PDB file of C-alpha atoms in Angstrom:
ATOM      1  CA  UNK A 842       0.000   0.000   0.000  1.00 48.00           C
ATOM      2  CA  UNK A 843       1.065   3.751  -0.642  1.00 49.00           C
ATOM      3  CA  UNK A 844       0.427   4.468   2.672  1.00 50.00           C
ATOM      4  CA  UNK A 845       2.564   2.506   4.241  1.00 50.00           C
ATOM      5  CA  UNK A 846       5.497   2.724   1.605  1.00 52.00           C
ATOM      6  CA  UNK A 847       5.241   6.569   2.289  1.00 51.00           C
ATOM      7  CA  UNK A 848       5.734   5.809   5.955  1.00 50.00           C
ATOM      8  CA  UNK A 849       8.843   3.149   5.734  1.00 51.00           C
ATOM      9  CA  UNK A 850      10.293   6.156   3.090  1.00 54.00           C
ATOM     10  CA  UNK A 851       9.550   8.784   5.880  1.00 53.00           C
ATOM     11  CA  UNK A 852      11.281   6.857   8.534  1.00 55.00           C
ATOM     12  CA  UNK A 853      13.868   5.757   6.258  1.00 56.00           C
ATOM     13  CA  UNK A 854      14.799   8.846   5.331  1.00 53.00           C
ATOM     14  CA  UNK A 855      14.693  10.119   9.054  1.00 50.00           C
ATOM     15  CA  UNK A 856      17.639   7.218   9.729  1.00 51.00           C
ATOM     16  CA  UNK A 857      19.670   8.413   7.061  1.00 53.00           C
ATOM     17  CA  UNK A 858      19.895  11.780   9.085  1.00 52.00           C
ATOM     18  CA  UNK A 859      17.908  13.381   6.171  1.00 53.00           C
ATOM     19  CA  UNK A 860      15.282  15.217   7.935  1.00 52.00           C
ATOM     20  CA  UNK A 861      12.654  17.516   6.094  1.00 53.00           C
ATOM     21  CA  UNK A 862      12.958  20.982   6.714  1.00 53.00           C
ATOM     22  CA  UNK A 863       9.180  22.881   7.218  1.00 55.00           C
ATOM     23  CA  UNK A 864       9.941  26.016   8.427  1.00 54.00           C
ATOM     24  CA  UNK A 865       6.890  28.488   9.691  1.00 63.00           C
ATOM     25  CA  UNK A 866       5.710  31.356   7.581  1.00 67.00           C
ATOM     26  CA  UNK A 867       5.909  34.246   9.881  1.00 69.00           C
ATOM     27  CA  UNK A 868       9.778  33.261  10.811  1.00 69.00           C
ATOM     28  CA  UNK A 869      10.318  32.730   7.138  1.00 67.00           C
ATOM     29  CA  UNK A 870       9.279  36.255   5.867  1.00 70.00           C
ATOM     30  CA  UNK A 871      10.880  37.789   8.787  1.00 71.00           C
ATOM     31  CA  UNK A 872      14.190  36.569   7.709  1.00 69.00           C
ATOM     32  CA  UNK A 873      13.332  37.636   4.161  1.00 67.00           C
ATOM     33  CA  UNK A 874      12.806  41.088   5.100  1.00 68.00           C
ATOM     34  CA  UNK A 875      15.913  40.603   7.527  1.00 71.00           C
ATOM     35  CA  UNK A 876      18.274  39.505   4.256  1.00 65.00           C
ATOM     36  CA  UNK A 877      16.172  42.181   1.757  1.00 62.00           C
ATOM     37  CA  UNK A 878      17.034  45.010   4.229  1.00 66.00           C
ATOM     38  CA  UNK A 879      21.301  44.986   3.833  1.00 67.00           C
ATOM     39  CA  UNK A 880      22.868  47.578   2.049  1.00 66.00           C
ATOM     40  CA  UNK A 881      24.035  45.707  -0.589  1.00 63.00           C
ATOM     41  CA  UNK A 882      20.866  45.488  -1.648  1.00 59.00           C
ATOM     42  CA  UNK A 883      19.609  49.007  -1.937  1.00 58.00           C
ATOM     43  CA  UNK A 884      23.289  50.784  -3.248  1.00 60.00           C
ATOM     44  CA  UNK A 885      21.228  51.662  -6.361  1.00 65.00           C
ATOM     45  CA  UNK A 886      18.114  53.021  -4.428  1.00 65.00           C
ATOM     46  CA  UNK A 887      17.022  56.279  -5.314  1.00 66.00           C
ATOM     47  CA  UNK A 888      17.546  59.199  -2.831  1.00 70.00           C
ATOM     48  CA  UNK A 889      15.001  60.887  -0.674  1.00 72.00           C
ATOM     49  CA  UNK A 890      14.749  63.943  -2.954  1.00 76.00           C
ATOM     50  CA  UNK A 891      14.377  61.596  -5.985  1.00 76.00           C
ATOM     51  CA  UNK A 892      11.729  59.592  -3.979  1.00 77.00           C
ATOM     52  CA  UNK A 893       9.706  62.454  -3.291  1.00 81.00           C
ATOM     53  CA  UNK A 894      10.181  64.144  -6.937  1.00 78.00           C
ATOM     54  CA  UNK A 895       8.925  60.604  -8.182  1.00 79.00           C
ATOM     55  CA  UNK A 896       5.858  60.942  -6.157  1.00 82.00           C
ATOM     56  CA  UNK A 897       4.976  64.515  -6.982  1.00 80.00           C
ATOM     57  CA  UNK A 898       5.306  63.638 -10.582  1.00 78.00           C
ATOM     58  CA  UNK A 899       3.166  60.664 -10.155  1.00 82.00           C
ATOM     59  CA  UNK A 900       0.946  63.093  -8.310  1.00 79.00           C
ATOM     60  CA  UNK A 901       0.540  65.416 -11.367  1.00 71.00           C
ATOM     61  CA  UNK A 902       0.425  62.532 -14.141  1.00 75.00           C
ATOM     62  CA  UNK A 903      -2.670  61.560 -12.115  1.00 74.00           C
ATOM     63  CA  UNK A 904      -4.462  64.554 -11.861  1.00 68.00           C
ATOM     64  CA  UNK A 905      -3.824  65.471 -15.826  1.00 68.00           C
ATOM     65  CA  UNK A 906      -5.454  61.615 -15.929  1.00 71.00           C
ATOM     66  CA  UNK A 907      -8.410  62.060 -13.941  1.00 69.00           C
ATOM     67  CA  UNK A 908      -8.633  66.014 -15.598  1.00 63.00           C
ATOM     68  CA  UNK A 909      -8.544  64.134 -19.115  1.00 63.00           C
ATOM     69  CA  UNK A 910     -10.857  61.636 -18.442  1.00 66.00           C
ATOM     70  CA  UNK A 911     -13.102  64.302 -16.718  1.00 62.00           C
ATOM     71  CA  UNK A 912     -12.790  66.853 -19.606  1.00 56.00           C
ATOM     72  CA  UNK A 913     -15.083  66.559 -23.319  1.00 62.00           C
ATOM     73  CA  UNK A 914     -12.935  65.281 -25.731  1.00 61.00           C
ATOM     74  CA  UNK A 915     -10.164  63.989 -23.506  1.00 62.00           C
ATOM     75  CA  UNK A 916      -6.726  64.846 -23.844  1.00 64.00           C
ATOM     76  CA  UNK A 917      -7.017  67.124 -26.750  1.00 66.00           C
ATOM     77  CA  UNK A 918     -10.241  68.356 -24.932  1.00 63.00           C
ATOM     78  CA  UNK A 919      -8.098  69.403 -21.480  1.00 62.00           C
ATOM     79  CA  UNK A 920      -4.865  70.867 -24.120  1.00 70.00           C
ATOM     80  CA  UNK A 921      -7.804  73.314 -25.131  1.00 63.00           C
ATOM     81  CA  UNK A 922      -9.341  74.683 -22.121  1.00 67.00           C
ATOM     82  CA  UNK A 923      -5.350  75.073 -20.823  1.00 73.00           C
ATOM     83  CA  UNK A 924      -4.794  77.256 -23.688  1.00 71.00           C
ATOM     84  CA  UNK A 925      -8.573  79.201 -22.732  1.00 72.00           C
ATOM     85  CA  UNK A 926      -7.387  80.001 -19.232  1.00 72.00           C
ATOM     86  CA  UNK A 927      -4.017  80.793 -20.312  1.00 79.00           C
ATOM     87  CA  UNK A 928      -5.237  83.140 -22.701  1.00 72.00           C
ATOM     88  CA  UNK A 929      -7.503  84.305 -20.092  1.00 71.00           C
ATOM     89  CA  UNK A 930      -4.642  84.928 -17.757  1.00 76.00           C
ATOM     90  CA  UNK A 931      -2.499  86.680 -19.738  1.00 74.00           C
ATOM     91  CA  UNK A 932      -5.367  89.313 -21.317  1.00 68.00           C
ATOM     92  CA  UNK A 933      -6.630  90.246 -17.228  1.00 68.00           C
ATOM     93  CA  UNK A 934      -2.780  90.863 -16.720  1.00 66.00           C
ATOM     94  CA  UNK A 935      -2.321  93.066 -19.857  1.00 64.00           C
ATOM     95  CA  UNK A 936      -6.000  95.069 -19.055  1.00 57.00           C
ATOM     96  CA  UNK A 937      -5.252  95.355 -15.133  1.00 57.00           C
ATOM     97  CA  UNK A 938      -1.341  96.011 -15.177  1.00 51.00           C
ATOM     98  CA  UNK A 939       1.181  94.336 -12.599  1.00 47.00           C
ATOM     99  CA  UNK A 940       0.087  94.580  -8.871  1.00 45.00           C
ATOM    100  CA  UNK A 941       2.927  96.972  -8.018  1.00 44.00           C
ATOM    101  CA  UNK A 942       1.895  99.732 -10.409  1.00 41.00           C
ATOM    102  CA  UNK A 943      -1.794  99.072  -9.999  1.00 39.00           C
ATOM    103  CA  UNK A 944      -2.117  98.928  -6.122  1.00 42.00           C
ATOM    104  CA  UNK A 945      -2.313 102.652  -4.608  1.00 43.00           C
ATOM    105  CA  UNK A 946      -2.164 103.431  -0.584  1.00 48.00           C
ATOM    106  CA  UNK A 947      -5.064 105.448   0.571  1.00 42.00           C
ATOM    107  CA  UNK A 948      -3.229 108.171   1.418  1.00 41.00           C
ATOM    108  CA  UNK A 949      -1.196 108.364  -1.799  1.00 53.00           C
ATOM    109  CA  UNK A 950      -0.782 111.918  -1.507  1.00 75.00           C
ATOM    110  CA  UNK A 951      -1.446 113.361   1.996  1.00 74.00           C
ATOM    111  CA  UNK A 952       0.225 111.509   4.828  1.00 67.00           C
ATOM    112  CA  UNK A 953      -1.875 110.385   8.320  1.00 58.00           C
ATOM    113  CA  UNK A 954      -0.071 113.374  10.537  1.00 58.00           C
ATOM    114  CA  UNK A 955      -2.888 115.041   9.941  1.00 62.00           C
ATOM    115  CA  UNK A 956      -4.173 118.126   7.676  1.00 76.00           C
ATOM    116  CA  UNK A 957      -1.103 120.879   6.795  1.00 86.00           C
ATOM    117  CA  UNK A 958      -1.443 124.297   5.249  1.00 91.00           C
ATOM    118  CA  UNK A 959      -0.334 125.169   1.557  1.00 92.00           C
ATOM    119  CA  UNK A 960       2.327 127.324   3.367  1.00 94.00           C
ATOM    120  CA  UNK A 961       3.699 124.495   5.175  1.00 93.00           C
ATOM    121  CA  UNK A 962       3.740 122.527   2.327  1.00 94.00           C
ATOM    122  CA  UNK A 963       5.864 124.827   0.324  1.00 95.00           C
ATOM    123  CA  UNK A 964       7.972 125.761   3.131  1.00 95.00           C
ATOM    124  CA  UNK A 965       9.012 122.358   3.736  1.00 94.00           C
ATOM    125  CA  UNK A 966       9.336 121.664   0.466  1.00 95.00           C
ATOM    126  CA  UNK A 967      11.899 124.628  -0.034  1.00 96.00           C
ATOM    127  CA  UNK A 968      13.695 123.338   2.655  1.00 96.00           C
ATOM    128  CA  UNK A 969      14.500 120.296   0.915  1.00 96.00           C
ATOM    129  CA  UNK A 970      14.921 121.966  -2.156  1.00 96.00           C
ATOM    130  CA  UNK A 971      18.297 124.141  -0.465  1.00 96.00           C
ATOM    131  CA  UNK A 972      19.511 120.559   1.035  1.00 96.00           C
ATOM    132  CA  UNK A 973      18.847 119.000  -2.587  1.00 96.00           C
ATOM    133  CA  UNK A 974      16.503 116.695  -1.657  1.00 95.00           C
ATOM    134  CA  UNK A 975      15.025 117.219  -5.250  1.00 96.00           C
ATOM    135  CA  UNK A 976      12.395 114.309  -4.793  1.00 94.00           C
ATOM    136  CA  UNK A 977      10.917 115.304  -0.965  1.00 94.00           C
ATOM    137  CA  UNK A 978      10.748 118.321  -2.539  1.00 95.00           C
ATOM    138  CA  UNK A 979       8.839 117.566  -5.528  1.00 95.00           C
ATOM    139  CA  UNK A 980       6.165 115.576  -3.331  1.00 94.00           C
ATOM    140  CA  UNK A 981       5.555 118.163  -0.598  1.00 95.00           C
ATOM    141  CA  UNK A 982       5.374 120.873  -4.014  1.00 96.00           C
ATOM    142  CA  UNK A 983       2.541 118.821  -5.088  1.00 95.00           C
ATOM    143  CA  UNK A 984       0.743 118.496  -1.584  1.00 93.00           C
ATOM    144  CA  UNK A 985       1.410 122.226  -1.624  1.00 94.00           C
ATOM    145  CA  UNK A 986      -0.228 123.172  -4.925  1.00 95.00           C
ATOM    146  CA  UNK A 987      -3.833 120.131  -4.026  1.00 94.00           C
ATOM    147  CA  UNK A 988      -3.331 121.668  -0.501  1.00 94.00           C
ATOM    148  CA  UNK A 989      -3.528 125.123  -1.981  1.00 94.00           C
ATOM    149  CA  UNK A 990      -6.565 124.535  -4.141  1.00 94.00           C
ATOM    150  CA  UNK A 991      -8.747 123.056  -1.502  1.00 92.00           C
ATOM    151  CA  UNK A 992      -7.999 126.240   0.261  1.00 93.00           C
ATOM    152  CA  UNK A 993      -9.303 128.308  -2.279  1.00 92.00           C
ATOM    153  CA  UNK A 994     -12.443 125.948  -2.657  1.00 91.00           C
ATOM    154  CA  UNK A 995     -11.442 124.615  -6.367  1.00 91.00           C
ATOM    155  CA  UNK A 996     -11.217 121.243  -4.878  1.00 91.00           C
ATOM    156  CA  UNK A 997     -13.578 120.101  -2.025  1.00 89.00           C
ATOM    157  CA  UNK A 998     -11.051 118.917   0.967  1.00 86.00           C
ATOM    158  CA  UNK A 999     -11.267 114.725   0.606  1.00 83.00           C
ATOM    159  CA  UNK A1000      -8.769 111.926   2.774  1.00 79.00           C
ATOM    160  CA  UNK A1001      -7.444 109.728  -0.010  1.00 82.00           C
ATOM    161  CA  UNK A1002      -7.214 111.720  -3.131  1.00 86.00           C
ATOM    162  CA  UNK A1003      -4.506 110.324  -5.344  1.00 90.00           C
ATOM    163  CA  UNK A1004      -2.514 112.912  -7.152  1.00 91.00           C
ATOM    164  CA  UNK A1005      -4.072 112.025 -10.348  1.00 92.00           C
ATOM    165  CA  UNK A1006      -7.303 112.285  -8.996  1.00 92.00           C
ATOM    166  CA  UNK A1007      -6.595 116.306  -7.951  1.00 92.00           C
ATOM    167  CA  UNK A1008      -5.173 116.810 -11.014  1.00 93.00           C
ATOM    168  CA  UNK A1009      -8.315 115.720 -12.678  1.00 93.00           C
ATOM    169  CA  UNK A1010     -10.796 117.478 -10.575  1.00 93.00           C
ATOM    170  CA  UNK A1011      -8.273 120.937 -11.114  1.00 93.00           C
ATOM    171  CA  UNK A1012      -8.316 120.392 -14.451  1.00 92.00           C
ATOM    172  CA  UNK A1013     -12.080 120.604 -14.727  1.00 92.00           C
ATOM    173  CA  UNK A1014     -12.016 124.255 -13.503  1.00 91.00           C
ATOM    174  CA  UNK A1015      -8.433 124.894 -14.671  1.00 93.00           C
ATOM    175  CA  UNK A1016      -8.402 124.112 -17.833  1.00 93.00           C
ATOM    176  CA  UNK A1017      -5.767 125.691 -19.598  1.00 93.00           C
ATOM    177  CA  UNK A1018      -3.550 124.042 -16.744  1.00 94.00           C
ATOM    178  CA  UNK A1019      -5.000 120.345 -17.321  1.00 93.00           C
ATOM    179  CA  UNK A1020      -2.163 118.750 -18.964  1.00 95.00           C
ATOM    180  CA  UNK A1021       0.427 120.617 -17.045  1.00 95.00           C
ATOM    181  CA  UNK A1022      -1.498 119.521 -13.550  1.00 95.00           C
ATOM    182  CA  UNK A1023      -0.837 115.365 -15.044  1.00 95.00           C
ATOM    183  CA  UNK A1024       2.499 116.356 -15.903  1.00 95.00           C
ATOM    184  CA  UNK A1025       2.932 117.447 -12.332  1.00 94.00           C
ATOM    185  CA  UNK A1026       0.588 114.223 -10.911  1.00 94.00           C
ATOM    186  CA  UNK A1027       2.874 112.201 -13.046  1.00 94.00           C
ATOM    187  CA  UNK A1028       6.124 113.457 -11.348  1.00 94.00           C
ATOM    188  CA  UNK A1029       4.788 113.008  -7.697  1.00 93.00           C
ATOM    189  CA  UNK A1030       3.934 109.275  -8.493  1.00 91.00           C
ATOM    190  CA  UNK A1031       7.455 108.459 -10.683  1.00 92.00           C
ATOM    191  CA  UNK A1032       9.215 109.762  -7.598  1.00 92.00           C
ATOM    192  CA  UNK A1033       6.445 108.178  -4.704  1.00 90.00           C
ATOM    193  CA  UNK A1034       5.556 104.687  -5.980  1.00 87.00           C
ATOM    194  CA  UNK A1035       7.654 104.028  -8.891  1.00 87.00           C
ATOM    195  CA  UNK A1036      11.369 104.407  -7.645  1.00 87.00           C
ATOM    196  CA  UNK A1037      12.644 106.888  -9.976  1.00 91.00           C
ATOM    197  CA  UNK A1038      14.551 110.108  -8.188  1.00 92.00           C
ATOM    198  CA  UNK A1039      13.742 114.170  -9.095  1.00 94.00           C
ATOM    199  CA  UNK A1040      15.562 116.196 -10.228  1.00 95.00           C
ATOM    200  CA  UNK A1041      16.098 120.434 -10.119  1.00 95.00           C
ATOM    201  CA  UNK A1042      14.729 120.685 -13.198  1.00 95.00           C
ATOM    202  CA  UNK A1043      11.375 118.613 -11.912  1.00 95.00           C
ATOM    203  CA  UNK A1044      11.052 120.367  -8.822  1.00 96.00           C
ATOM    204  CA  UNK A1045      11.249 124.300 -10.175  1.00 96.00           C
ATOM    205  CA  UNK A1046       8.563 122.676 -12.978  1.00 95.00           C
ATOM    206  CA  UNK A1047       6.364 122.213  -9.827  1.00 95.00           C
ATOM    207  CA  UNK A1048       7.160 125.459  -7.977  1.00 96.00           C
ATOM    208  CA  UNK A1049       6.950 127.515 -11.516  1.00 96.00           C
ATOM    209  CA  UNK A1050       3.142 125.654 -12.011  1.00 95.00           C
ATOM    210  CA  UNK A1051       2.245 126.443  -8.295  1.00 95.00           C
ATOM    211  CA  UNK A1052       2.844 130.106  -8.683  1.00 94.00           C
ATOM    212  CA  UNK A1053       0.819 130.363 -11.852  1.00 94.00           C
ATOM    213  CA  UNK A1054      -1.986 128.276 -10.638  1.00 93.00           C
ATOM    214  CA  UNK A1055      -2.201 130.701  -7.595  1.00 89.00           C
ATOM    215  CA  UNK A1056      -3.127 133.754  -9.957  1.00 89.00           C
ATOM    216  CA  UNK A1057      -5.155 131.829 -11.967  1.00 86.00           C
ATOM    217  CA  UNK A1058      -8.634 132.056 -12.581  1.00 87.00           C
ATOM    218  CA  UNK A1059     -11.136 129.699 -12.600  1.00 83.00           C
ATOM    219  CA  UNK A1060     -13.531 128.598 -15.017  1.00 77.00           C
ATOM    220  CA  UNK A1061     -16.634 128.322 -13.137  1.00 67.00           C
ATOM    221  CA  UNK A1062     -18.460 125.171 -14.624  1.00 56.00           C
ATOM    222  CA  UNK A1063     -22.684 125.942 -15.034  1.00 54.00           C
ATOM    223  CA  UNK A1064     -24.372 124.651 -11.683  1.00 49.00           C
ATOM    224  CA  UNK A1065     -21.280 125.289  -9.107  1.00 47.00           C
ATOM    225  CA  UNK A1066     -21.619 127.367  -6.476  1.00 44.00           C
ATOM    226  CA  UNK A1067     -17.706 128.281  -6.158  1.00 46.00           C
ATOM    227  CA  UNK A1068     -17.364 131.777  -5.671  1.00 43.00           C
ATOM    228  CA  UNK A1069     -13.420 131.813  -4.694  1.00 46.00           C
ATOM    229  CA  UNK A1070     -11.183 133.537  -7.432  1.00 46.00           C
ATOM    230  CA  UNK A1071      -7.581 133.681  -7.008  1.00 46.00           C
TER     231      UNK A1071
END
């Protein structure tokens, strides 16, 4: 019988010293891992950095996956509305200008000390004209000649204004001083918010405007009630 053959092998094979080996699972994959885990396996191992740049790829071939699948028409679908927002992108940056040059402090030409006097203005503004301190003296000329025509009622007094804002508004009852008033709104905000430096020649523009606007008339527009000449 097979059966009994198998045993008078088994026992057979136990007297010859040859003894089966049946070794446990857990043990046996726990000296895997133990054997897997030298260095001499893992010399060729990527580096951290290249582990995590393989995941973030991974990451992003997924999502471009799922976006394609998600998107009509697929990949050719998704290349297309890329190119849309792109396109979008690019023609709200060229309409609204860079953040820098479009982003304006609320006080962009009075500071928060508190109101000052045309006088004052000019004053200090001479002062740093004699030290050469051409641009403080080409922004507190500008705060002297806004300053001077809310004094005289051309301008109604408001916190805020921008100097191309009270160059504006003067212009409406100044006109034959409109496009040196931008000129001179132009100056203050090269010098203020976009880096550049004055110059003598800039400053005594300013001063030379803010004597002539002083003795100038205005143009009362129909339906003001301004009654202040210079």
């Amino acid at each position: 019988m097979s059966g009994a053959g198998g045993i008078t092998r088994t026992r057979q094979d136990i007297a010859a010293g040859d003894i089966p080996v049946d070794t446990p699972r857990l043990p046996a994959r726990e000296a895997a891992e133990s054997e897997l885990s030298k260095p001499m396996y893992h010399e060729n191992d990527p580096n951290f950095l290249q582990r995590a740049l393989n995941q973030f790829w991974d990451w992003v071939a997924g999502v471009f996956d799922a976006a394609a699948g998600a998107a009509p028409g697929g990949p050719a679908g998704l290349a297309v509305l890329v190119v849309i927002v792109v396109g979008l992108a690019a023609a709200l940056w060229w309409r609204l200008g860079t953040p820098q040059r479009s982003a304006r402090s609320p006080e962009a030409l009075f500071d928060s000390t508190g109101p000052r006097s045309a006088a004052h203005h000019r004053a200090t503004a001479e002062a740093h004209a004699a030290a050469l301190r051409w641009t403080e003296a080409v922004q507190e000329r500008m705060r002297a000649i806004v300053r001077s025509l809310e004094e005289r009622a051309l301008l109604d007094p408001r916190p805020g204004r921008t100097a191309d804002e009270a160059a504006a508004e003067a212009g409406r009852t100044l006109p034959e001083h409109t496009a040196r008033l931008r000129a001179a709104a132009r100056s203050f905000d090269d010098v203020t918010y976009g880096g550049r430096t004055a110059d003598q020649s800039a400053y005594l523009s300013l001063r030379t405007l803010d004597l002539e606007l002083d003795e100038a008339k205005p143009l009362l527009l129909p339906g003001t009630s301004r009654g202040a000449t210079g």
